mmCIF file of C-alpha atoms in Angstrom:
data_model
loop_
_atom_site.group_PDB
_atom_site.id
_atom_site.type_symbol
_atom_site.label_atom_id
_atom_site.label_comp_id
_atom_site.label_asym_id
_atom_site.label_seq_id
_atom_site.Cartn_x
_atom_site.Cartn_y
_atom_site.Cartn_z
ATOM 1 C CA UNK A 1 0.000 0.000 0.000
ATOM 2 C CA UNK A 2 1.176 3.618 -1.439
ATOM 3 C CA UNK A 3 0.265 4.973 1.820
ATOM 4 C CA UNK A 4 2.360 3.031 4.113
ATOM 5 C CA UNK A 5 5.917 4.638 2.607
ATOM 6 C CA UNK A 6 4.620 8.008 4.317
ATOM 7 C CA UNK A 7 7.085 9.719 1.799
ATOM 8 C CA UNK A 8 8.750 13.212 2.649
ATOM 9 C CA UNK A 9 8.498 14.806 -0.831
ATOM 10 C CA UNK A 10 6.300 14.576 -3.771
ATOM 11 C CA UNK A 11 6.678 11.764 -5.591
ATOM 12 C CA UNK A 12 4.921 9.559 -8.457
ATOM 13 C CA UNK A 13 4.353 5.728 -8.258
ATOM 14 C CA UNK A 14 5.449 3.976 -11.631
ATOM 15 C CA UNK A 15 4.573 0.141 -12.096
ATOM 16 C CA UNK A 16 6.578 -1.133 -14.322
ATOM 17 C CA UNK A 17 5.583 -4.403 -16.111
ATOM 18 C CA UNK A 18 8.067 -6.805 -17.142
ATOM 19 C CA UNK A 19 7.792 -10.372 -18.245
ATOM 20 C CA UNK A 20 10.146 -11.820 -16.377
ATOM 21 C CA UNK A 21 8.695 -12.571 -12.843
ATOM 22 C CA UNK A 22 12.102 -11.798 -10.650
ATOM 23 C CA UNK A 23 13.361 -9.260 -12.515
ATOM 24 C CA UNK A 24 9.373 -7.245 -12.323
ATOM 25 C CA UNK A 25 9.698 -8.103 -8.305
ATOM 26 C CA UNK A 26 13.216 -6.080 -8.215
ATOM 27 C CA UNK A 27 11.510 -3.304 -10.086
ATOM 28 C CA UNK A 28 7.871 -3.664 -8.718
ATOM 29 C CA UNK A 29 7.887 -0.013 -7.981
ATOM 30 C CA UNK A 30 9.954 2.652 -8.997
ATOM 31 C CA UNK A 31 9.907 6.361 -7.504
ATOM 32 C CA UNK A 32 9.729 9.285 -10.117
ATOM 33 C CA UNK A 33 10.974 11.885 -7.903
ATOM 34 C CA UNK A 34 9.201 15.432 -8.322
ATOM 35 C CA UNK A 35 11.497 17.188 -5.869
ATOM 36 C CA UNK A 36 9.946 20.713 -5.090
ATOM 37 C CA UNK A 37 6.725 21.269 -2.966
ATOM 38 C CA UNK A 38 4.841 23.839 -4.819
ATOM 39 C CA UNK A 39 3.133 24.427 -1.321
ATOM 40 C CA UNK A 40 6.461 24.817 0.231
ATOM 41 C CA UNK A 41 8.189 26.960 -2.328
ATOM 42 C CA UNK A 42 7.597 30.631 -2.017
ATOM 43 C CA UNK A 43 8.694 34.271 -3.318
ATOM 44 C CA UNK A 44 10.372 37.036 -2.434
ATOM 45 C CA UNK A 45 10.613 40.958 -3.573
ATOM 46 C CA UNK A 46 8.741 44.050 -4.231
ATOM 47 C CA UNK A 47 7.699 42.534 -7.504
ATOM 48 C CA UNK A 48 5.221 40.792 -5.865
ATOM 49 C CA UNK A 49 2.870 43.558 -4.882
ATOM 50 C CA UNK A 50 3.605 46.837 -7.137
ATOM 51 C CA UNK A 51 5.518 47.784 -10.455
ATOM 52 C CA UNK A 52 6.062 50.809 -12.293
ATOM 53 C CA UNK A 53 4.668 50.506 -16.204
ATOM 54 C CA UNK A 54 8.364 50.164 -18.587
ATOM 55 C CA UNK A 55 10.666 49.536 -15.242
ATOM 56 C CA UNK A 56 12.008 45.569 -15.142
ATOM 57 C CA UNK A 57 10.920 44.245 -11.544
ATOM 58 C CA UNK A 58 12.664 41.149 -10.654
ATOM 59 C CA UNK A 59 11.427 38.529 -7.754
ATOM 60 C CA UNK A 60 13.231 35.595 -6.437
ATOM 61 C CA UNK A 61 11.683 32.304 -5.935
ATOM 62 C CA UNK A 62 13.049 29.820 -3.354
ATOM 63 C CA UNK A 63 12.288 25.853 -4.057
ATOM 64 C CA UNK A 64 11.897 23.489 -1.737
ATOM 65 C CA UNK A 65 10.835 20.065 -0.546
ATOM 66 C CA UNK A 66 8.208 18.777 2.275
ATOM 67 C CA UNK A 67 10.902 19.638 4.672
ATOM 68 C CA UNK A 68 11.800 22.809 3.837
ATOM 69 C CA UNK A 69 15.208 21.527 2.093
ATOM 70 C CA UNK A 70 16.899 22.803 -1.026
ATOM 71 C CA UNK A 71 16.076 20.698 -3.988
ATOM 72 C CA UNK A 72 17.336 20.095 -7.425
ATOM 73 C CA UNK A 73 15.861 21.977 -10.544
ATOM 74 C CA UNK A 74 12.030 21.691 -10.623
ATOM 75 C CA UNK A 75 10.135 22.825 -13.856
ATOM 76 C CA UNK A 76 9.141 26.864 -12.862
ATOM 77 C CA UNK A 77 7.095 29.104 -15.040
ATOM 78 C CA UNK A 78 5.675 32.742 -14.731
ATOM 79 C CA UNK A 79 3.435 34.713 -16.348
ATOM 80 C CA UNK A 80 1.887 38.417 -15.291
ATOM 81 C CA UNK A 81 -1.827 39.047 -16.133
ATOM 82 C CA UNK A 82 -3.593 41.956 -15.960
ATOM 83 C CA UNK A 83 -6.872 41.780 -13.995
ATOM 84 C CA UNK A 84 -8.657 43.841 -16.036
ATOM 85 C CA UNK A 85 -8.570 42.424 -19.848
ATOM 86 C CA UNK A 86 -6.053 39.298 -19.255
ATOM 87 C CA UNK A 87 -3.261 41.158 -21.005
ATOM 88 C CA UNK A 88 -0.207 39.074 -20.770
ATOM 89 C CA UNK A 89 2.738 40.061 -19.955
ATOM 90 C CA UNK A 90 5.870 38.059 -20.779
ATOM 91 C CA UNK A 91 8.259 36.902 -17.757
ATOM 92 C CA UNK A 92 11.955 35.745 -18.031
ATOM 93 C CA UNK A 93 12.922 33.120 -15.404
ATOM 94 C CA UNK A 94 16.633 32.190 -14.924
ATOM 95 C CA UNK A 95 18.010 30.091 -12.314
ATOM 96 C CA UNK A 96 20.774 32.015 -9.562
ATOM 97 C CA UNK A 97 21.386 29.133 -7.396
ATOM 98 C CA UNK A 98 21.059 25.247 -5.515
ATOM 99 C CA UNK A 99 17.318 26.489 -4.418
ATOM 100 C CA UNK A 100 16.738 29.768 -6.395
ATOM 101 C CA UNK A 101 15.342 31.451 -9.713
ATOM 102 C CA UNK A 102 14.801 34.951 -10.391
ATOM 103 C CA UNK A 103 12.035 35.978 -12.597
ATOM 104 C CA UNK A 104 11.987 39.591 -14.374
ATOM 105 C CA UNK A 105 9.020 41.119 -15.884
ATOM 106 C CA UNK A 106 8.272 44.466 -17.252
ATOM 107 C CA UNK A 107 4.734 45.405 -17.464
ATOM 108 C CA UNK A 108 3.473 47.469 -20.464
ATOM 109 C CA UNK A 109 0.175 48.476 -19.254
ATOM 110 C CA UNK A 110 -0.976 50.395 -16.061
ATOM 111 C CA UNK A 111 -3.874 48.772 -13.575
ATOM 112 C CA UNK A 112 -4.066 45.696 -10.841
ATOM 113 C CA UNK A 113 -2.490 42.452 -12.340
ATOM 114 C CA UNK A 114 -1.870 38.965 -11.378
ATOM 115 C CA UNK A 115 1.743 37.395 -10.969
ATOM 116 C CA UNK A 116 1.250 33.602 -11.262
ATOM 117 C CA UNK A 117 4.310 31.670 -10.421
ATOM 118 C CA UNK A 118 4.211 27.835 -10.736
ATOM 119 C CA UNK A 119 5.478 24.705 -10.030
ATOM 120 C CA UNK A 120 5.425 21.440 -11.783
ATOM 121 C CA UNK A 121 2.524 22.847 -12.952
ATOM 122 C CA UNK A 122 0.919 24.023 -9.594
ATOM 123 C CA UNK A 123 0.718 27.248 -7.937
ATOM 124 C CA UNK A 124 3.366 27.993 -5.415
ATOM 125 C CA UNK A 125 2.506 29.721 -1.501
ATOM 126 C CA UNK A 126 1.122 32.577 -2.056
ATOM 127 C CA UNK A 127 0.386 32.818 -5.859
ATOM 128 C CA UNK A 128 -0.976 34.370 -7.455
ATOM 129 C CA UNK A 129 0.202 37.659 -6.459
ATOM 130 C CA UNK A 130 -1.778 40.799 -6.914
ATOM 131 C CA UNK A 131 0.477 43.775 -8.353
ATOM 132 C CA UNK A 132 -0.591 47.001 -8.481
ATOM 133 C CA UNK A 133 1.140 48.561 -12.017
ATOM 134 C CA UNK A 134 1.723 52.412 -11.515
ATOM 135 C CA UNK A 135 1.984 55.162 -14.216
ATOM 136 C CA UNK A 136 5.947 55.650 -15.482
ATOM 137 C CA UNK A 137 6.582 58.758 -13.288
ATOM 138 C CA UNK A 138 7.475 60.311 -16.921
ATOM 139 C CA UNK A 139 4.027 60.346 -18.279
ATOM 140 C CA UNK A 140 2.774 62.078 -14.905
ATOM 141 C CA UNK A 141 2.448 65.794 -15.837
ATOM 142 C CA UNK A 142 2.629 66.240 -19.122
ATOM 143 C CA UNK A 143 -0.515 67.564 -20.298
ATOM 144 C CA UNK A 144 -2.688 65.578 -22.775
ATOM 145 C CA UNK A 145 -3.174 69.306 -24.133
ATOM 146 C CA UNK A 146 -4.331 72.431 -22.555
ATOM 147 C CA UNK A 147 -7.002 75.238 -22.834
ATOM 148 C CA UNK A 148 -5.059 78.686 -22.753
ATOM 149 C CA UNK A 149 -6.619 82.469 -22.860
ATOM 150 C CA UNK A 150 -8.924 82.313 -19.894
ATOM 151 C CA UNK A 151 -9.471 85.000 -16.859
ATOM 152 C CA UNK A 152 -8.722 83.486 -13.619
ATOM 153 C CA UNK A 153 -10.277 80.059 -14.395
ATOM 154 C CA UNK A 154 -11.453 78.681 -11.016
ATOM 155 C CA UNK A 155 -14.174 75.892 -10.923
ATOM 156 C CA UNK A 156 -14.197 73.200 -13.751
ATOM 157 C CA UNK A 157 -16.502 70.136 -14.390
ATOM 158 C CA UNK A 158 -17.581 67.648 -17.222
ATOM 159 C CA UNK A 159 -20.814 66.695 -18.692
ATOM 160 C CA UNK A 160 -22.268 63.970 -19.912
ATOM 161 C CA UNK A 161 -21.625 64.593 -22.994
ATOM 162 C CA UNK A 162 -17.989 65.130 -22.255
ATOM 163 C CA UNK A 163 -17.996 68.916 -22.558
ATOM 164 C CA UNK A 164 -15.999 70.633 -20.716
ATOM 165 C CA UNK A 165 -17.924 73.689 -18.162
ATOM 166 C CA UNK A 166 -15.542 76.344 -16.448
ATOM 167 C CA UNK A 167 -16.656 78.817 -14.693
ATOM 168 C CA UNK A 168 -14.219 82.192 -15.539
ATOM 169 C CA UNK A 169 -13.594 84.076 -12.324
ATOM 170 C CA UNK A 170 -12.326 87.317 -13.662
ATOM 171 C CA UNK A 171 -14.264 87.200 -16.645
ATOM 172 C CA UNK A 172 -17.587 86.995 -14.986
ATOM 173 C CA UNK A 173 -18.669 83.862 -17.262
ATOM 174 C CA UNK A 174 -19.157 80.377 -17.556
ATOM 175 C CA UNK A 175 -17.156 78.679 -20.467
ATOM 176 C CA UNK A 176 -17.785 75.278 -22.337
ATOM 177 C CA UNK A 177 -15.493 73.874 -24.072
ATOM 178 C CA UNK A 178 -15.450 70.362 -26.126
ATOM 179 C CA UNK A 179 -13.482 67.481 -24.670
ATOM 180 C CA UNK A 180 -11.058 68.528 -27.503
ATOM 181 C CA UNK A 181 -10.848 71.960 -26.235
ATOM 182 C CA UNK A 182 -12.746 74.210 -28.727
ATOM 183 C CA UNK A 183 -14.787 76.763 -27.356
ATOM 184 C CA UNK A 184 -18.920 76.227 -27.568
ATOM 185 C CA UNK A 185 -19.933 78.772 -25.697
ATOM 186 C CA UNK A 186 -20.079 81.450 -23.256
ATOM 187 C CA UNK A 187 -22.426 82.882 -21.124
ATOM 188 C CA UNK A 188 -22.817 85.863 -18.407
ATOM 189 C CA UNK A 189 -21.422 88.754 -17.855
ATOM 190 C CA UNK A 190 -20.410 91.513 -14.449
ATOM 191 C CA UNK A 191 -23.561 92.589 -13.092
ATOM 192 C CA UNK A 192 -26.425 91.132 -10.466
ATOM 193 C CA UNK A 193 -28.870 90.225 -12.064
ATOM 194 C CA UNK A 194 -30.124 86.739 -13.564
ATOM 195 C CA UNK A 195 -27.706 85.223 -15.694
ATOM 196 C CA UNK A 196 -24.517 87.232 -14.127
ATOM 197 C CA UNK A 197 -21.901 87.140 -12.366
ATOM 198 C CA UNK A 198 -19.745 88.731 -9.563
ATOM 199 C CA UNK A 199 -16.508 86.387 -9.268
ATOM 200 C CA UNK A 200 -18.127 83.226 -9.843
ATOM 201 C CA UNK A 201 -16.117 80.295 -8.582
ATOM 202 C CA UNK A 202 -17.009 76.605 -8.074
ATOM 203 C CA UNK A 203 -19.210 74.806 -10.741
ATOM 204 C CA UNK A 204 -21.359 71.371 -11.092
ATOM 205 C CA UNK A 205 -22.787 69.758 -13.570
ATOM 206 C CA UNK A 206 -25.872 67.605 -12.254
ATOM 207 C CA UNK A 207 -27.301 64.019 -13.684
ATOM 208 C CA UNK A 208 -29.623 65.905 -16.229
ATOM 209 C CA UNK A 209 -26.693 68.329 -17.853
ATOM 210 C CA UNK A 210 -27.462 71.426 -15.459
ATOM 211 C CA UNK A 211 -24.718 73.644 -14.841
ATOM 212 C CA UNK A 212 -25.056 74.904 -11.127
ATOM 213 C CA UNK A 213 -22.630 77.984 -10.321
ATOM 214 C CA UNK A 214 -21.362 79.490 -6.958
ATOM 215 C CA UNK A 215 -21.872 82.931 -7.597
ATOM 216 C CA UNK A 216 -19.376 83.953 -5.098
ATOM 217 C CA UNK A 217 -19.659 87.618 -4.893
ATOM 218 C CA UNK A 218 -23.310 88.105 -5.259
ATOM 219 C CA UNK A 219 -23.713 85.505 -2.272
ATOM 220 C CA UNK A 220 -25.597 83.162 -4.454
ATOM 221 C CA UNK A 221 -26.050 79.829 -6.500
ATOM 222 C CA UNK A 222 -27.449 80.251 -10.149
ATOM 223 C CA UNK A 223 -28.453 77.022 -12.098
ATOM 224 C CA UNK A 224 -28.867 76.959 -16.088
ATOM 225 C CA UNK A 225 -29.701 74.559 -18.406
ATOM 226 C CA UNK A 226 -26.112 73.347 -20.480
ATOM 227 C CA UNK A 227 -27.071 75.753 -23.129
ATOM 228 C CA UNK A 228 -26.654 78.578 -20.773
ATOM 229 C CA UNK A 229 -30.729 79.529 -20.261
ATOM 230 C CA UNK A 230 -31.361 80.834 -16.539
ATOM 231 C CA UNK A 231 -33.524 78.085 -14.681
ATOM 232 C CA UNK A 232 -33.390 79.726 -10.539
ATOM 233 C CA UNK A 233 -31.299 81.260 -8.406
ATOM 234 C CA UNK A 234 -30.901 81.253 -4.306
ATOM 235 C CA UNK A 235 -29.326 82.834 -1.414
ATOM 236 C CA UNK A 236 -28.598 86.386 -0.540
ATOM 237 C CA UNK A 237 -25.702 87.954 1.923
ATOM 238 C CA UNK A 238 -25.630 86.525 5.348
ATOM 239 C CA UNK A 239 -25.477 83.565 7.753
ATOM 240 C CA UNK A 240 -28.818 82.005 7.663
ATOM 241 C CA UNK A 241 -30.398 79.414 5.850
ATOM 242 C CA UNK A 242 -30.161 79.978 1.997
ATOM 243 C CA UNK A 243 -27.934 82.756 2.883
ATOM 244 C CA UNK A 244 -24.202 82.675 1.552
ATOM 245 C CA UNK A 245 -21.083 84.738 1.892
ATOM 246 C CA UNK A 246 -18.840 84.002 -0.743
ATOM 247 C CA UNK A 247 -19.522 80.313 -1.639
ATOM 248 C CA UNK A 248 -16.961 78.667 -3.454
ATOM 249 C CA UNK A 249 -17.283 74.828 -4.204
ATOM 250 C CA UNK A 250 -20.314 72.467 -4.426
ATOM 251 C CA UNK A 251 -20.928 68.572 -5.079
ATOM 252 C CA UNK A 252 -23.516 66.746 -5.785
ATOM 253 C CA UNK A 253 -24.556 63.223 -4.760
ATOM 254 C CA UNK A 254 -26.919 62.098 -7.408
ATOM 255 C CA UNK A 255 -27.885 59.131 -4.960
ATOM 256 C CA UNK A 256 -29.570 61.247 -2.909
ATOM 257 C CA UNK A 257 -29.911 64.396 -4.387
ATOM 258 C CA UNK A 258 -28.492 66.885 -2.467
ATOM 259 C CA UNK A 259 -26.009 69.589 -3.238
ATOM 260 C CA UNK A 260 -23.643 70.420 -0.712
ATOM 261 C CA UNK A 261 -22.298 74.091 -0.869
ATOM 262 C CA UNK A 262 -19.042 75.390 0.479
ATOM 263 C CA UNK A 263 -20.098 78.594 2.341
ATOM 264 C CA UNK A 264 -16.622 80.074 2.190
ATOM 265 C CA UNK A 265 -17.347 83.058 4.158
ATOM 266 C CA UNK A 266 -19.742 81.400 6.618
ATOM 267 C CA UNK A 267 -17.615 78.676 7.734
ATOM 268 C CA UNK A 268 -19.845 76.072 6.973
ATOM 269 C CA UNK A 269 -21.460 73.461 4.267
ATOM 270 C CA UNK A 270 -24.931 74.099 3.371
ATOM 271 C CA UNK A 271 -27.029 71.128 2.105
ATOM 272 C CA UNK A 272 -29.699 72.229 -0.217
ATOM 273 C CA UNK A 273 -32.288 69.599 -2.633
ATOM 274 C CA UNK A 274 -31.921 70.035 -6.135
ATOM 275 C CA UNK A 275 -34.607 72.740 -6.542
ATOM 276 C CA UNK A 276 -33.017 74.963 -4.554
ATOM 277 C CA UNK A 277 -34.983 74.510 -0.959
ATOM 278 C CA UNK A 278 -33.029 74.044 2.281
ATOM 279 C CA UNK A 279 -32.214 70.189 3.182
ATOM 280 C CA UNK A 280 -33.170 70.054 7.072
#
């Protein structure tokens, strides 16, 4: 019986058949030795949780039997995957000692991936590895393009549609601009009345296109439909409800429809429903 020998590493039973009688008793079983313990081999290096998109990352794997001995050369392979689309990335694998192998990838593509490292075919402790794959540091900053000629640009939001809504602090306006950057529109002007502005600063852009503005110097918030046409207006100077001294930021939570407002001047965030009346 197989499980009598209790053996201490992983190991294949052959039967051999042979016609002559003493010579198949000799040989009745022979032991294919499969050295490493998948379960018992494991990794080491920073490879195995981030890596920077074009940068080589190299992580060592140590082999090893049931007992936690060195063993001879077992049959490792690695391959990097990203989570998101299975991209493959390739991975080189070179052995650096009695018990260890290096493998070196290089990732191409940003995003979580998995590092699968294997054994005879089997997973070893631990794998697969989750690696976070970060932006090469020289792609960070370097503008896809920009938008020039504006007047103290100070709140900026997107549409549905893509479009691109600033709202011009020194030019008393509200700008929207394609995702490409050319100009659509324009609308308001100094003044206090409906449709203008005193220093307007933060913007949103709610779930139906709406572009709400703080109106910071007139103490108010102005909505308009994304072709510019005046829908309402709120708030007046002072510290009560409704009432605003120099708001300058909003956001929106479309799950429950409320607009919080950054009362600058007030010290305080004002919660108002989308039409404009006071969230208790």
């Amino acid at each position: 019986n197989p499980d009598t020998l209790a053996p201490e590493e992983e190991a294949k039973i052959l039967l051999v058949a042979d016609n002559d009688l003493h010579h198949a008793c000799e040989k009745f079983a022979e032991v294919v030795a499969q050295t490493a313990c998948p379960d018992k081999c494991y990794s080491t290096g920073n490879g195995l949780k981030s890596a920077t998109v074009g940068e080589p990352v190299t992580v060592t794997v140590h082999h090893v039997d049931q007992q936690g001995k060195d063993t001879a050369k077992p049959a490792l392979t690695a391959e990097l995957v990203r989570s998101r689309d299975a991209t493959r990335a390739e991975c080189q694998v070179r052995r650096v000692g009695k018990s260890k192998y290096e493998l070196q990838y290089q990732p191409a593509t940003r995003g979580e991936h998995q590092l699968h490292i294997r054994i005879n075919g089997k997973n070893i402790k631990g794998s697969p590895y989750t690696v976070t794959v970060m932006p090469s540091p020289q792609s960070l900053g370097k503008p896809v393009r920009s938008i020039g000629n504006l007047q103290g640009p100070w709140g900026i939001a997107t549409n549905g549609r893509g479009h691109i809504v600033v709202a011009e602090r020194n030019g008393h306006c509200v700008l929207v601009f394609t995702p490409e950057g050319q100009k659509i529109r324009s609308f308001g002007s100094n003044g206090a009345s409906h449709g203008q502005f005193k220093y307007p600063r933060g913007v949103v852009v709610d779930k139906d296109d709406n572009i709400i503005v703080m109106d910071g110097d007139n103490h108010r918030i102005q909505k308009f439909t994304s072709e510019g046409k005046f829908l309402m207006a709120v708030g007046t100077s002072g510290s009560g409800p409704l009432q605003f001294n120099r708001p300058t930021g909003a956001s929106i939570c479309n799950t429950s429809d409320k607009i919080y407002i950054a009362d600058h001047g007030n010290h305080r965030i004002q919660i108002l429903n989308m039409d404009f009346t006071f969230s208790s």
